[in-house]
XYZ file of C-alpha atoms in Angstrom:
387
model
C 0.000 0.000 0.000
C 3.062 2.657 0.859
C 6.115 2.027 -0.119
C 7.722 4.117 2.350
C 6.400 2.354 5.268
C 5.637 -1.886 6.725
C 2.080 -1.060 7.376
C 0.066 -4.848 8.670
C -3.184 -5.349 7.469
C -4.758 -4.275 10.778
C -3.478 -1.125 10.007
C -4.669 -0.518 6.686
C -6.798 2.456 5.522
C -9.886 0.495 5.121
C -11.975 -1.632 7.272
C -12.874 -1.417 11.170
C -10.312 -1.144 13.567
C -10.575 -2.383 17.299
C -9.021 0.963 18.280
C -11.590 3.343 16.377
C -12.664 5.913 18.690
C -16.345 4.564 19.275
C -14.533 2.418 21.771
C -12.195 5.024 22.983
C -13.593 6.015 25.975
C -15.569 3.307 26.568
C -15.722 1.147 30.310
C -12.193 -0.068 31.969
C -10.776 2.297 28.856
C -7.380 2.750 30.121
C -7.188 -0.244 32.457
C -4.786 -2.152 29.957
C -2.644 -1.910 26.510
C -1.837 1.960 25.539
C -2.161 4.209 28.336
C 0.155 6.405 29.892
C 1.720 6.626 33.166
C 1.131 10.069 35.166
C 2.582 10.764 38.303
C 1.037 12.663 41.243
C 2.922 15.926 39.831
C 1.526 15.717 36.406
C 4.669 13.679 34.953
C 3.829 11.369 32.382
C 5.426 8.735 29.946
C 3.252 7.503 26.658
C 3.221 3.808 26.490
C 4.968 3.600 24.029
C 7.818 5.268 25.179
C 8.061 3.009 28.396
C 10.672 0.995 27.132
C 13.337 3.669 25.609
C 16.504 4.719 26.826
C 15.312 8.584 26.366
C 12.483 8.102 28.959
C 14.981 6.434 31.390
C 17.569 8.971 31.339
C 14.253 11.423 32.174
C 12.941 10.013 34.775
C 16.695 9.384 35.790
C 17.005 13.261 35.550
C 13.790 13.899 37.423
C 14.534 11.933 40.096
C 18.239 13.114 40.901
C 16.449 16.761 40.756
C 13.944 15.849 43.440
C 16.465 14.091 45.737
C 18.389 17.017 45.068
C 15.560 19.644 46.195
C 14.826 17.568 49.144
C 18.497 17.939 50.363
C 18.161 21.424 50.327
C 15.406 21.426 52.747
C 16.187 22.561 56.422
C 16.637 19.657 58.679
C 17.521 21.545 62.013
C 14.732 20.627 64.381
C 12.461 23.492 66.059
C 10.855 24.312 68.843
C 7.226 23.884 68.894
C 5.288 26.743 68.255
C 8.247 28.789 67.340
C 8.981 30.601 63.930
C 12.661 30.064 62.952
C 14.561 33.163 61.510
C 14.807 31.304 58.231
C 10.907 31.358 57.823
C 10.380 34.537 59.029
C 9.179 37.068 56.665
C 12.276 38.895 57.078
C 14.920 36.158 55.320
C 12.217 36.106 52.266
C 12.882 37.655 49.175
C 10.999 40.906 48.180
C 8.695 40.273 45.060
C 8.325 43.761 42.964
C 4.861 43.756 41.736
C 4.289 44.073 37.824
C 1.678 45.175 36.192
C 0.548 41.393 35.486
C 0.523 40.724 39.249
C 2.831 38.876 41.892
C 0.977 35.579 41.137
C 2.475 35.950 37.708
C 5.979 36.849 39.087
C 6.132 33.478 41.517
C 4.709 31.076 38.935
C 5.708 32.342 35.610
C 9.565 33.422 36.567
C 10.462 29.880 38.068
C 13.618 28.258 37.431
C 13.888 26.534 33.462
C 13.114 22.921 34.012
C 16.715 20.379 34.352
C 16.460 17.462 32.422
C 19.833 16.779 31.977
C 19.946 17.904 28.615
C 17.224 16.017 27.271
C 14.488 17.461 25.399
C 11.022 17.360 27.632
C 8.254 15.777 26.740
C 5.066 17.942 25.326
C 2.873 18.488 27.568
C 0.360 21.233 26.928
C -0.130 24.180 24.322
C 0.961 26.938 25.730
C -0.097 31.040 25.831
C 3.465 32.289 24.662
C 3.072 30.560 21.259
C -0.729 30.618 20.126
C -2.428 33.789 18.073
C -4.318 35.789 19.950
C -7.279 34.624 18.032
C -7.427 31.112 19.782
C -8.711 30.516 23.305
C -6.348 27.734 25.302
C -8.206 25.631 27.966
C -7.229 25.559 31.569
C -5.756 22.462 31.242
C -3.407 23.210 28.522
C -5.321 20.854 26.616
C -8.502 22.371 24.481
C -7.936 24.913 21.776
C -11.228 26.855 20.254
C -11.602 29.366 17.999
C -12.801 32.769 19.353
C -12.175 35.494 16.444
C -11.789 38.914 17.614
C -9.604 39.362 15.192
C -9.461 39.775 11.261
C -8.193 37.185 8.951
C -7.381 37.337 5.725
C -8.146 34.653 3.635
C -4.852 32.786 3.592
C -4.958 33.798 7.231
C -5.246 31.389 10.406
C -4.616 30.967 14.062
C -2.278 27.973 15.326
C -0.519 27.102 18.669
C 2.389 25.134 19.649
C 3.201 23.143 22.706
C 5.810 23.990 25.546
C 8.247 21.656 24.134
C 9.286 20.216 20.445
C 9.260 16.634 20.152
C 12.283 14.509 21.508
C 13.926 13.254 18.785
C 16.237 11.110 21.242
C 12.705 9.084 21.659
C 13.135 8.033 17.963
C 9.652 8.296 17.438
C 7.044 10.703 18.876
C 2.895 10.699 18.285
C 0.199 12.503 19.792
C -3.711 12.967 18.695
C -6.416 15.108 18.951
C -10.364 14.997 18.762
C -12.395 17.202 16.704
C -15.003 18.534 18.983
C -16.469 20.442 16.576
C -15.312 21.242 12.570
C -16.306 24.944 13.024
C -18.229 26.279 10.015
C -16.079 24.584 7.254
C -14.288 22.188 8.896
C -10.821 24.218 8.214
C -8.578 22.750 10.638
C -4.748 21.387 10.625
C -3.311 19.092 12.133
C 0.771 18.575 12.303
C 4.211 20.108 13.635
C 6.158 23.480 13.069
C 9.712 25.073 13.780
C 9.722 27.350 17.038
C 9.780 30.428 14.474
C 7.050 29.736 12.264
C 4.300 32.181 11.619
C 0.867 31.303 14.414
C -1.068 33.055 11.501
C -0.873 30.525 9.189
C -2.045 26.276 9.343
C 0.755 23.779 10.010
C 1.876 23.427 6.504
C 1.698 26.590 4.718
C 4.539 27.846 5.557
C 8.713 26.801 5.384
C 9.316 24.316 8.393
C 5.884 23.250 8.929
C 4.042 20.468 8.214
C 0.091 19.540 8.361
C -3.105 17.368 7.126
C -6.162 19.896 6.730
C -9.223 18.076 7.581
C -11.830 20.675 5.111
C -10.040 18.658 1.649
C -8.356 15.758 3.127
C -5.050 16.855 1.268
C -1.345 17.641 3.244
C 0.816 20.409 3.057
C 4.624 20.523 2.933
C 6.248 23.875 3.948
C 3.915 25.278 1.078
C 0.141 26.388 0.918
C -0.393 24.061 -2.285
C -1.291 21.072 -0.954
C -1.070 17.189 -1.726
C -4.015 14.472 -1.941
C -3.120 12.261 0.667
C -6.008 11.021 2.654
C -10.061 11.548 4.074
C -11.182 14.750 5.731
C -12.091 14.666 9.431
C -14.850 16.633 11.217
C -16.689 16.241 14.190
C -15.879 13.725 16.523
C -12.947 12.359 14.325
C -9.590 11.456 16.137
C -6.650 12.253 14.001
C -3.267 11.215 15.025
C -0.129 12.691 14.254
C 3.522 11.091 14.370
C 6.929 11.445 12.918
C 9.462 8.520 12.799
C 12.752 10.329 13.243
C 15.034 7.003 12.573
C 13.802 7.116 9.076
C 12.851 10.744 8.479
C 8.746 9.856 8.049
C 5.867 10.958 9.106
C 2.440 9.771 9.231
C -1.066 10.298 10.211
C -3.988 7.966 11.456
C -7.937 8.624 11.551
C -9.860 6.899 14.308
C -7.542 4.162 14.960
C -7.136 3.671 10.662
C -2.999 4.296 10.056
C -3.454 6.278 6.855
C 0.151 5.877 5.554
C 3.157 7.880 5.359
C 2.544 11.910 4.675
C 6.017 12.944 4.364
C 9.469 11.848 4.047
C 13.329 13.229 3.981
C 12.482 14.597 7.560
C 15.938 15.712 8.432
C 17.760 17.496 11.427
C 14.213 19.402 12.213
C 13.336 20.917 15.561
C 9.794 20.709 15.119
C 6.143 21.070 17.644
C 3.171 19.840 17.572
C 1.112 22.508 16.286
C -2.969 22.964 15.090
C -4.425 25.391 13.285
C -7.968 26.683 12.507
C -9.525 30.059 11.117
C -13.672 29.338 11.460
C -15.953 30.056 14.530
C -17.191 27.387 16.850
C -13.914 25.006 16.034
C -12.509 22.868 18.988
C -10.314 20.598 19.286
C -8.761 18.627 22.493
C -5.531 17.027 22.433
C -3.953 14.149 24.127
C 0.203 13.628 24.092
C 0.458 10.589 26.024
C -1.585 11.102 29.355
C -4.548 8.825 28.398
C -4.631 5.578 26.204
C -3.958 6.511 22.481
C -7.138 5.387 19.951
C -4.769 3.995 17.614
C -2.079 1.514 18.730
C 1.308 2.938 18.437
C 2.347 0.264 20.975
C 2.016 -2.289 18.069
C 3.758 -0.057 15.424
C 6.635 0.367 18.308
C 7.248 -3.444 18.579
C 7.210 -3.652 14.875
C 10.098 -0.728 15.238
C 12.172 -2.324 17.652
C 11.812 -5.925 16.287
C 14.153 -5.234 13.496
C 16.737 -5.068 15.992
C 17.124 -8.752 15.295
C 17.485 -8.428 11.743
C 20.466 -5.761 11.782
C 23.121 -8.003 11.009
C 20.965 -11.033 9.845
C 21.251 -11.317 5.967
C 24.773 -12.685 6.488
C 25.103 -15.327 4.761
C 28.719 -17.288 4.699
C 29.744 -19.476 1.230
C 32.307 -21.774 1.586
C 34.067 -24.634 0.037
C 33.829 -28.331 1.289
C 37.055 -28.057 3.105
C 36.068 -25.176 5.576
C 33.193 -26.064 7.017
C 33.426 -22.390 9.275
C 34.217 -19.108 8.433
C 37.888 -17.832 8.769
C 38.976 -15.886 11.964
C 39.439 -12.823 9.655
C 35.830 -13.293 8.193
C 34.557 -13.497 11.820
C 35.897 -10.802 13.063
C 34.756 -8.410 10.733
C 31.261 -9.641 11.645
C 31.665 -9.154 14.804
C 32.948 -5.461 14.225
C 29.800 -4.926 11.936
C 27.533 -5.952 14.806
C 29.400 -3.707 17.085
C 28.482 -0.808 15.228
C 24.842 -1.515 14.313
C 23.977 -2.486 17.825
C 25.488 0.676 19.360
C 23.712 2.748 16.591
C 26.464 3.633 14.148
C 24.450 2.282 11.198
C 26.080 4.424 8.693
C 29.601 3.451 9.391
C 28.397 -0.341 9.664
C 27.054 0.178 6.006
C 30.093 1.305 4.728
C 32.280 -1.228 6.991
C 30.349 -4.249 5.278
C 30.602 -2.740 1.363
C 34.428 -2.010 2.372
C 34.585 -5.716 3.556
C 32.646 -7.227 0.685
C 34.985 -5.077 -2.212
C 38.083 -6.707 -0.166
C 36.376 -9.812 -0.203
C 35.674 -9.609 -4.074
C 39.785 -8.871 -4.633
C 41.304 -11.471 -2.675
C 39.036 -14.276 -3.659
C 39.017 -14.259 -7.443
C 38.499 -18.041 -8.602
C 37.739 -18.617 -4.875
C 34.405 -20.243 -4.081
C 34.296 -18.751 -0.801
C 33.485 -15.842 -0.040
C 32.610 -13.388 2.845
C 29.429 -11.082 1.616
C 27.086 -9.752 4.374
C 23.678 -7.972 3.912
C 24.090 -4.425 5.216
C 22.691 -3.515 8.244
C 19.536 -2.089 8.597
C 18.789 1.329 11.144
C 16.643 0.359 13.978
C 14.851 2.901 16.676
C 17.259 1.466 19.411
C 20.416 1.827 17.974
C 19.951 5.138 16.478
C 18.387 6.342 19.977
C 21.686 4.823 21.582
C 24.435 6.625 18.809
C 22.600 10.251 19.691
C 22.331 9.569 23.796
């Protein structure tokens, strides 16, 4: 069906899936299979990342910052009853009021968040990077259109989240429900560059990226867009995820994988982003904190089972009288390995083809010879090369 992407039947753009969203939030939904794990401060990890290196340097991270914050705290014991000069109002610092208020000063103006220099995951859209012509929900979660401003007609209003998405994860995928089209159903779906225009939908402009649910078609950095797929409207769940081992992305409609949207991803720092420029459109998103309608656990085994097939093609030919391979031949598989399993795939590719020319020279009117399949890039290896 795509040749840019194993897609299993289950998965194909026809047909019922068990995952479509009239089960979604159905009873026990969330009890087993794709949900998320949030902690008591809001910290989550999508199922699908469970497994990864990335999320266990972060929680790693996390929890080294909380032990550290709780060694900070005071430990000399008190007197009952009595204030210690620490606490008193005269060892605290002096807030100067702004015109936006001291609540904004204590909660906006707090420290930037230590991860040990990985990337967060997204959490929320945020109000530093929406137009002013969308309305954000407390939660972070729910974007509507409220106007109050003019647009022209190859105008919109978009958001971002508070962070990009992690490439060290290898692959990242969110989705979000249509609660209502809005007059003409005008809304994208996809991921931008920090610097791209909130005036335009995700894909209409350099660095952005987007499926627009009014024609079905995507759009690649350019407002001409490309058949690729079915609108969505109301009550549709649209899914959005980029493969950054293989420089892909793809999108998925109530559970249905509809194929892969765009390719040659490369070195991008990119959001998830939506867009929409009609009254009465809203949208809710979910990045991980609640079971996903379509199961991105399944396409994440079918990512990391090709682990086992890295160095698998090899194949060794040799004549009645050496029933094994040569130390020489053995070693060099054994260096190719190396290199694939700790994620230098490129250098293993070029290792083998150096190995196979060499092979080729030497063993002219030789029946044996040492030729290996090259090693394919998998989502653990290239995850361990960039931690």
């Amino acid at each position: 069906m795509d040749d840019g992407m194993t897609i299993p039947g289950s998965w194909g753009r026809g047909g019922a899936s068990s995952y479509s969203n009239q089960y979604a939030y159905g009873p026990g939904y969330g009890s087993a299979g794709n949900g998320g794990d949030i902690n008591d401060d809001g910290f989550f990890i999508p199922s699908y990342l469970r497994r990864s290196k990335y999320v266990e340097r972060l929680q790693s991270a996390r929890e080294a910052k909380a032990a550290a914050q709780r060694d900070a705290l005071p430990t000399q014991p008190r007197r009952h009853g009595a204030l210690s000069s620490r606490s008193s109002s005269a060892s605290l610092p002096k807030l100067v009021p702004s015109h936006r208020g001291m609540t904004y000063e204590v909660i906006e103006h707090q420290p930037p968040e230590d991860n040990g220099g990985l990337t967060p995951l997204p959490s929320k859209w945020v109000e530093r990077d929406k137009n002013q012509a969308v309305e954000i929900g407390m939660d972070g979660l729910d974007v509507r259109f409220v106007g109050g401003v003019k647009l022209h007609e190859n105008e919109a209003a978009a958001t971002r989240t508070d962070h990009p998405m992690p490439v060290q994860g290898g692959l990242y995928y969110y989705e979000v429900t249509i609660i209502s089209k809005g007059k003409d159903g005008l809304i994208g779906i996809g991921f931008s560059g920090p610097k791209v225009s909130l005036e335009r939908l995700p894909g209409w402009e350099p660095d952005s990226w987007g499926w627009h649910g009014d024609d079905g078609n995507t759009c690649c950095c350019q407002s001409t867009g490309k058949k690729y797929g079915p609108t969505f409207t109301t009550g549709d769940v649209v899914g959005c995820g980029v493969n950054f081992m293989t420089g892909c992305a793809f999108f998925t409609k109530n559970g249905v994988l509809q194929g892969t949207a765009f390719r040659d991803l490369k070195d991008i720092n990119v959001y998830p982003s939506v867009g929409m420029r009609r009254p009465q459109a809203h949208v809710t998103v979910n990045f991980g904190q609640r079971p996903f309608v379509f199961d991105i656990d399944e396409l994440m085994r079918h990512e990391r089972g090709g682990i086992g097939e890295e160095i698998d093609g090899y194949e060794y030919t040799t004549s009645p009288l050496h029933a094994h391979p040569d130390e020489s031949a053995f070693l060099k598989d054994l260096v190719a390995q190396f290199l694939a399993h700790d994620g230098f795939v490129e250098t293993a590719k070029a290792f083998v083809e150096e190995t196979r020319a060499e092979s080729r020279a030497l063993q002219i009117g030789n029946n044996s010879s040492y030729d290996r399949a090259s090693p394919e890039e998998d989502l653990d290896a290239v995850n361990r090369q960039r931690e």
